[in-house]
Coordinates of C-alpha atoms in Angstrom, one line a residue:
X1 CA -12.6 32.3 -58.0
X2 CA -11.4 32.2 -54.3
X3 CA -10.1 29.2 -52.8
X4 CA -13.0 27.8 -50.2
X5 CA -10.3 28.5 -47.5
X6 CA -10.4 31.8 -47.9
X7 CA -14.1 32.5 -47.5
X8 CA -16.1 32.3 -44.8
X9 CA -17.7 29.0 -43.2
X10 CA -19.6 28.8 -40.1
X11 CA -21.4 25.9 -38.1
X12 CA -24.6 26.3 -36.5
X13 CA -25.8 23.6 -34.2
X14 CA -29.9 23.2 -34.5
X15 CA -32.1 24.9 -32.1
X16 CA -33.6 23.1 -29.2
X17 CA -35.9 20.1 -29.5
X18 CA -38.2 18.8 -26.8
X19 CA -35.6 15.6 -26.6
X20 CA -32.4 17.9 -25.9
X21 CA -34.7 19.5 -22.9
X22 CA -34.9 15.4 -21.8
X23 CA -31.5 14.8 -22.5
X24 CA -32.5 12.0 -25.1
X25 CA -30.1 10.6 -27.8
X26 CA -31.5 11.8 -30.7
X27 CA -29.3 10.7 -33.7
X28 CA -30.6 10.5 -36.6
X29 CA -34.2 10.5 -35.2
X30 CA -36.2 12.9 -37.1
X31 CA -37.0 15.2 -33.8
X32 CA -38.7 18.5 -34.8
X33 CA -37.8 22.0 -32.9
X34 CA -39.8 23.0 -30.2
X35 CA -40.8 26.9 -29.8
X36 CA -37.6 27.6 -27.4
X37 CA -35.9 25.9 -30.5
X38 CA -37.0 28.1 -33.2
X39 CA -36.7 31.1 -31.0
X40 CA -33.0 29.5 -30.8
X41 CA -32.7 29.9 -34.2
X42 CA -34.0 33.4 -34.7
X43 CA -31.4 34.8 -32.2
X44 CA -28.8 32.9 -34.5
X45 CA -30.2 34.4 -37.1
X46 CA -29.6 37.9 -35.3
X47 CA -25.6 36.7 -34.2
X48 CA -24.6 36.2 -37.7
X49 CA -26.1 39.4 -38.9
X50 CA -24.0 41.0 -36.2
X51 CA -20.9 38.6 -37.3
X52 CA -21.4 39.9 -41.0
X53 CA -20.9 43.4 -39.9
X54 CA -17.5 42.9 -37.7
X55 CA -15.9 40.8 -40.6
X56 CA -17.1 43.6 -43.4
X57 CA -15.1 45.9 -41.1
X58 CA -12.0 44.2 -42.4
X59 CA -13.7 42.9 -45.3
X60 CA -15.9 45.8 -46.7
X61 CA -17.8 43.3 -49.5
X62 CA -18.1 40.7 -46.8
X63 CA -21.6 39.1 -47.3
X64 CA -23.2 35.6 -46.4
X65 CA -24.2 34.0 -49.7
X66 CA -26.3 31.3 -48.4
X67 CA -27.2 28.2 -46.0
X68 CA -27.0 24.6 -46.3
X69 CA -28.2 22.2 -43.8
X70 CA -28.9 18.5 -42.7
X71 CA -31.8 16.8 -43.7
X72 CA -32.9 16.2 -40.3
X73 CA -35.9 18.6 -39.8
X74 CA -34.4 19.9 -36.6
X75 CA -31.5 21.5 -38.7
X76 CA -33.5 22.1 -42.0
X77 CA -36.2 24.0 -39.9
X78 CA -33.0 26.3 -37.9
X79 CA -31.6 27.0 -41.6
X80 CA -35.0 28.2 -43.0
X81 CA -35.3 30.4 -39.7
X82 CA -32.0 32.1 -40.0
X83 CA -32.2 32.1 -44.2
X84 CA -35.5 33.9 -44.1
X85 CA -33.9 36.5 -41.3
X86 CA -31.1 36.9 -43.4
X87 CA -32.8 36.7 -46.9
X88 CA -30.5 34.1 -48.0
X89 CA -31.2 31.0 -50.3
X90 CA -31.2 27.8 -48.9
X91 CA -29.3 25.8 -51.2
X92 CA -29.6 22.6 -50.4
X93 CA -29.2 19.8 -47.8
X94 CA -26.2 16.9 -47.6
X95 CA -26.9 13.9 -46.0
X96 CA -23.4 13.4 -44.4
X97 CA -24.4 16.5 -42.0
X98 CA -26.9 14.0 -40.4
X99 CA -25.8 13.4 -36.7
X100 CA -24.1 10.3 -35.4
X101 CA -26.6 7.4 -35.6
X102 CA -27.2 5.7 -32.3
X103 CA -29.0 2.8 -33.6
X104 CA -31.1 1.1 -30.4
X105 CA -30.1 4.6 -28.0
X106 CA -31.9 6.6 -30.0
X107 CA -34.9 7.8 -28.0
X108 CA -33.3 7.0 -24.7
X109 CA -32.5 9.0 -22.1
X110 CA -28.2 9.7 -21.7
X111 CA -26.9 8.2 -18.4
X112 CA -23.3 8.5 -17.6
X113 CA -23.3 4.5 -17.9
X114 CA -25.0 4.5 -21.0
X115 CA -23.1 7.2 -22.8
X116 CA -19.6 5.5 -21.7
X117 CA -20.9 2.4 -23.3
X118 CA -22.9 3.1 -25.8
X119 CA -21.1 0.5 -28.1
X120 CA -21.7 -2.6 -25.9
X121 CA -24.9 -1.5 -24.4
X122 CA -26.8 -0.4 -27.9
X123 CA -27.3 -2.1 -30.9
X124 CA -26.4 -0.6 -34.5
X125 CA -24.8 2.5 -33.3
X126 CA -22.8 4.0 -35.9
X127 CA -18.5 3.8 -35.0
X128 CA -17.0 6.7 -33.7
X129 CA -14.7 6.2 -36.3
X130 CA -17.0 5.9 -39.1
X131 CA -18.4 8.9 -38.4
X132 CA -15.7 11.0 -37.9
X133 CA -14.3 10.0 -41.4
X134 CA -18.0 10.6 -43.1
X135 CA -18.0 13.7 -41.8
X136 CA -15.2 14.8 -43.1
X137 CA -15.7 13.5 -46.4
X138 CA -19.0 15.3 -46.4
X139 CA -17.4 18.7 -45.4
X140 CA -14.8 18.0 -48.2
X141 CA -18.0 17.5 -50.7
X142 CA -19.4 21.1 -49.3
X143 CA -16.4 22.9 -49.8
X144 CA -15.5 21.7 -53.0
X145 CA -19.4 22.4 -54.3
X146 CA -20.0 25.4 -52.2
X147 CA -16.2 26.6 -51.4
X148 CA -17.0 30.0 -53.3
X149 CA -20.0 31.4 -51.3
X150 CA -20.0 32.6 -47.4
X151 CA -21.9 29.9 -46.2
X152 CA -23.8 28.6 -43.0
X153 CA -23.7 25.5 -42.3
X154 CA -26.6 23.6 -40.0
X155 CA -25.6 20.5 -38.9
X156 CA -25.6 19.0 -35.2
X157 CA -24.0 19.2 -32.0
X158 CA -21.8 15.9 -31.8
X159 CA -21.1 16.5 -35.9
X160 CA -19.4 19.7 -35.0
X161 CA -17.9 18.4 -31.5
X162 CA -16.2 15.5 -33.5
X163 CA -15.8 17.3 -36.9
X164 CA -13.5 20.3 -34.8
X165 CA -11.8 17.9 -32.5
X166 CA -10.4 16.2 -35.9
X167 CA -9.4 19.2 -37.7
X168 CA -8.0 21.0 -34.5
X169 CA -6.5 18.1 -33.0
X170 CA -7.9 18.7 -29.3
X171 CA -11.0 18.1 -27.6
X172 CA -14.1 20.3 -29.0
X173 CA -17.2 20.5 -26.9
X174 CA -20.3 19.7 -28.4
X175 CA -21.7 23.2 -28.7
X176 CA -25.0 25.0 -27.5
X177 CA -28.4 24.7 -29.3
X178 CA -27.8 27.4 -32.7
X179 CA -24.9 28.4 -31.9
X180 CA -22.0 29.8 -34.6
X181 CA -18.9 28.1 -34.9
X182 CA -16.3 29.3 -37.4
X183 CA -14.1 26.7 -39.4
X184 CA -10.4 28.1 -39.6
X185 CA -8.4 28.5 -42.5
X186 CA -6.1 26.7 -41.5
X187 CA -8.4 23.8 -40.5
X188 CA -10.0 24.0 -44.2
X189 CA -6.1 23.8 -45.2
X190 CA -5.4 20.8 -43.3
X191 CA -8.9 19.2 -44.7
X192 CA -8.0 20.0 -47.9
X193 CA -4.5 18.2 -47.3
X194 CA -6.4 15.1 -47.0
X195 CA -5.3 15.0 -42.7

Protein backbone atom coordinates (compact mmCIF):
# COMPACT_ATOMS: atom_id res chain seq x y z
CA UNK A 1 0.00 0.00 0.00
CA UNK A 2 1.48 3.44 -0.61
CA UNK A 3 2.57 5.54 2.16
CA UNK A 4 -0.23 8.60 2.57
CA UNK A 5 2.81 10.88 1.56
CA UNK A 6 3.01 9.68 -1.56
CA UNK A 7 -0.54 10.23 -2.74
CA UNK A 8 -2.37 13.02 -3.41
CA UNK A 9 -4.08 15.35 -0.80
CA UNK A 10 -5.75 18.60 -1.49
CA UNK A 11 -7.66 21.33 0.67
CA UNK A 12 -10.66 22.98 -0.55
CA UNK A 13 -11.93 25.90 1.49
CA UNK A 14 -16.10 25.93 1.41
CA UNK A 15 -17.90 28.01 -1.02
CA UNK A 16 -19.31 31.32 -0.12
CA UNK A 17 -21.87 31.86 2.57
CA UNK A 18 -24.08 34.99 2.96
CA UNK A 19 -21.75 35.74 6.26
CA UNK A 20 -18.32 35.69 4.32
CA UNK A 21 -20.15 38.40 1.81
CA UNK A 22 -20.66 40.42 5.49
CA UNK A 23 -17.49 39.70 6.64
CA UNK A 24 -18.93 37.83 9.84
CA UNK A 25 -16.97 35.41 12.03
CA UNK A 26 -18.50 32.43 11.41
CA UNK A 27 -16.64 29.63 13.35
CA UNK A 28 -18.21 26.94 14.12
CA UNK A 29 -21.63 28.54 13.33
CA UNK A 30 -23.60 26.18 11.20
CA UNK A 31 -23.81 28.91 8.18
CA UNK A 32 -25.29 27.31 4.94
CA UNK A 33 -23.87 28.22 1.26
CA UNK A 34 -25.52 30.76 -0.54
CA UNK A 35 -26.07 30.34 -4.53
CA UNK A 36 -22.66 32.23 -5.37
CA UNK A 37 -21.34 29.53 -2.75
CA UNK A 38 -22.47 26.47 -4.41
CA UNK A 39 -21.72 27.89 -7.79
CA UNK A 40 -18.18 28.23 -5.86
CA UNK A 41 -18.10 24.78 -5.47
CA UNK A 42 -19.14 23.57 -8.91
CA UNK A 43 -16.12 25.52 -10.49
CA UNK A 44 -14.01 23.63 -7.85
CA UNK A 45 -15.47 20.80 -8.81
CA UNK A 46 -14.33 21.70 -12.60
CA UNK A 47 -10.38 22.80 -11.18
CA UNK A 48 -9.81 19.42 -9.81
CA UNK A 49 -11.01 17.59 -12.82
CA UNK A 50 -8.52 19.70 -14.74
CA UNK A 51 -5.85 19.09 -11.79
CA UNK A 52 -6.47 15.17 -12.27
CA UNK A 53 -5.60 15.42 -15.82
CA UNK A 54 -2.01 17.42 -15.46
CA UNK A 55 -0.89 15.07 -12.60
CA UNK A 56 -2.11 11.72 -14.77
CA UNK A 57 0.34 13.37 -17.25
CA UNK A 58 3.10 12.22 -14.98
CA UNK A 59 1.07 9.86 -13.22
CA UNK A 60 -0.99 7.96 -16.03
CA UNK A 61 -3.33 5.95 -13.20
CA UNK A 62 -3.70 9.17 -11.30
CA UNK A 63 -7.32 9.28 -10.06
CA UNK A 64 -9.15 11.07 -7.11
CA UNK A 65 -10.64 8.27 -4.87
CA UNK A 66 -12.88 10.28 -2.87
CA UNK A 67 -13.87 13.45 -0.49
CA UNK A 68 -14.11 13.94 3.07
CA UNK A 69 -15.27 17.10 4.72
CA UNK A 70 -16.24 19.00 7.93
CA UNK A 71 -19.40 18.62 9.46
CA UNK A 72 -20.21 22.14 9.14
CA UNK A 73 -22.98 22.25 6.36
CA UNK A 74 -20.99 24.95 4.60
CA UNK A 75 -18.21 22.38 3.84
CA UNK A 76 -20.34 19.15 3.76
CA UNK A 77 -22.66 20.93 1.14
CA UNK A 78 -19.08 22.08 -1.17
CA UNK A 79 -18.01 18.33 -0.83
CA UNK A 80 -21.39 16.84 -2.12
CA UNK A 81 -21.12 19.57 -5.05
CA UNK A 82 -17.69 18.61 -6.16
CA UNK A 83 -18.30 14.61 -5.30
CA UNK A 84 -21.31 14.48 -7.45
CA UNK A 85 -19.28 16.52 -10.35
CA UNK A 86 -16.64 14.18 -9.96
CA UNK A 87 -18.62 10.91 -9.21
CA UNK A 88 -16.70 10.33 -6.09
CA UNK A 89 -17.91 8.90 -2.74
CA UNK A 90 -18.15 11.02 0.06
CA UNK A 91 -16.70 9.07 2.79
CA UNK A 92 -17.20 10.69 5.67
CA UNK A 93 -16.84 13.79 7.84
CA UNK A 94 -14.16 14.43 10.91
CA UNK A 95 -15.02 16.77 13.38
CA UNK A 96 -11.45 18.21 13.91
CA UNK A 97 -11.98 19.87 10.29
CA UNK A 98 -14.52 22.17 11.99
CA UNK A 99 -13.14 25.86 11.89
CA UNK A 100 -11.67 27.76 14.76
CA UNK A 101 -14.47 28.36 17.30
CA UNK A 102 -14.91 32.01 18.17
CA UNK A 103 -17.20 31.50 21.02
CA UNK A 104 -19.12 35.18 21.76
CA UNK A 105 -17.56 36.62 17.92
CA UNK A 106 -19.34 34.32 16.23
CA UNK A 107 -22.01 36.18 14.24
CA UNK A 108 -20.25 39.49 14.43
CA UNK A 109 -19.01 41.47 12.03
CA UNK A 110 -14.62 41.47 11.76
CA UNK A 111 -13.21 44.89 12.63
CA UNK A 112 -9.53 45.38 12.58
CA UNK A 113 -10.00 46.05 16.52
CA UNK A 114 -11.96 43.14 17.02
CA UNK A 115 -9.97 40.61 15.05
CA UNK A 116 -6.56 41.85 16.86
CA UNK A 117 -8.23 41.14 20.07
CA UNK A 118 -10.42 38.64 19.67
CA UNK A 119 -9.03 36.88 22.94
CA UNK A 120 -9.75 39.83 25.36
CA UNK A 121 -12.70 41.20 23.59
CA UNK A 122 -14.75 37.69 23.10
CA UNK A 123 -15.70 35.25 25.41
CA UNK A 124 -14.94 31.31 24.83
CA UNK A 125 -12.97 31.63 21.80
CA UNK A 126 -11.10 28.63 21.18
CA UNK A 127 -6.81 29.32 21.61
CA UNK A 128 -4.83 29.76 18.74
CA UNK A 129 -2.84 27.23 20.09
CA UNK A 130 -5.39 24.76 20.68
CA UNK A 131 -6.45 24.79 17.51
CA UNK A 132 -3.52 24.64 15.65
CA UNK A 133 -2.58 21.40 17.59
CA UNK A 134 -6.30 19.86 16.98
CA UNK A 135 -5.87 20.38 13.65
CA UNK A 136 -3.13 18.63 13.23
CA UNK A 137 -3.98 15.77 15.15
CA UNK A 138 -7.06 15.62 13.07
CA UNK A 139 -5.03 15.63 9.77
CA UNK A 140 -2.78 12.98 11.31
CA UNK A 141 -6.25 10.82 12.02
CA UNK A 142 -7.09 11.45 8.03
CA UNK A 143 -4.03 10.29 6.75
CA UNK A 144 -3.53 7.48 8.76
CA UNK A 145 -7.40 6.32 7.91
CA UNK A 146 -7.59 7.70 4.50
CA UNK A 147 -3.57 7.88 3.63
CA UNK A 148 -4.26 5.35 0.64
CA UNK A 149 -6.85 7.12 -1.52
CA UNK A 150 -6.41 10.58 -3.53
CA UNK A 151 -8.44 12.54 -1.44
CA UNK A 152 -10.22 16.06 -1.19
CA UNK A 153 -10.37 17.41 1.71
CA UNK A 154 -13.25 20.35 2.66
CA UNK A 155 -12.42 22.06 5.53
CA UNK A 156 -12.30 26.02 6.10
CA UNK A 157 -10.35 28.97 5.37
CA UNK A 158 -8.57 29.77 8.81
CA UNK A 159 -8.15 25.65 9.22
CA UNK A 160 -6.04 25.66 6.15
CA UNK A 161 -4.42 29.28 6.81
CA UNK A 162 -3.21 27.89 10.30
CA UNK A 163 -2.90 24.17 9.33
CA UNK A 164 -0.16 25.30 6.19
CA UNK A 165 1.52 28.03 8.19
CA UNK A 166 2.41 24.99 10.82
CA UNK A 167 3.59 22.56 8.43
CA UNK A 168 5.42 25.09 6.16
CA UNK A 169 6.71 27.14 8.82
CA UNK A 170 5.78 30.69 7.22
CA UNK A 171 2.74 32.66 6.98
CA UNK A 172 -0.19 30.97 4.89
CA UNK A 173 -3.06 33.20 3.86
CA UNK A 174 -6.40 32.10 4.60
CA UNK A 175 -7.42 31.01 1.04
CA UNK A 176 -10.39 32.01 -1.37
CA UNK A 177 -13.92 30.55 -0.98
CA UNK A 178 -13.43 26.54 -2.76
CA UNK A 179 -10.39 26.97 -3.65
CA UNK A 180 -7.59 23.76 -4.03
CA UNK A 181 -4.66 23.78 -1.91
CA UNK A 182 -2.18 20.85 -2.18
CA UNK A 183 -0.45 19.42 0.99
CA UNK A 184 3.29 18.66 0.19
CA UNK A 185 5.09 15.64 0.65
CA UNK A 186 7.30 16.84 2.43
CA UNK A 187 4.79 18.67 4.76
CA UNK A 188 2.88 15.14 5.21
CA UNK A 189 6.67 14.00 6.09
CA UNK A 190 7.18 16.51 8.65
CA UNK A 191 3.42 15.70 10.12
CA UNK A 192 4.20 12.34 10.19
CA UNK A 193 7.47 13.13 12.18
CA UNK A 194 5.38 14.31 14.82
CA UNK A 195 6.80 18.44 14.15
Amino acid sequence: MPQFHEKTHVFIRHGQTNWNLEHRFQGQSDIPLNATGREQAAEAAAHLSDFALMRAQSEPDFAWDAVLTSPLSRAAETGQIIAESLELPVIGTHDGLMERFFGEAEGQVVTPENWQHIDENFADVEPMDAFVQRNLEALRQVLEQHGDKNLIIVTHGMWIAKTMSSLVGEVFEVPANASVTELTAESKKQLLNGQ
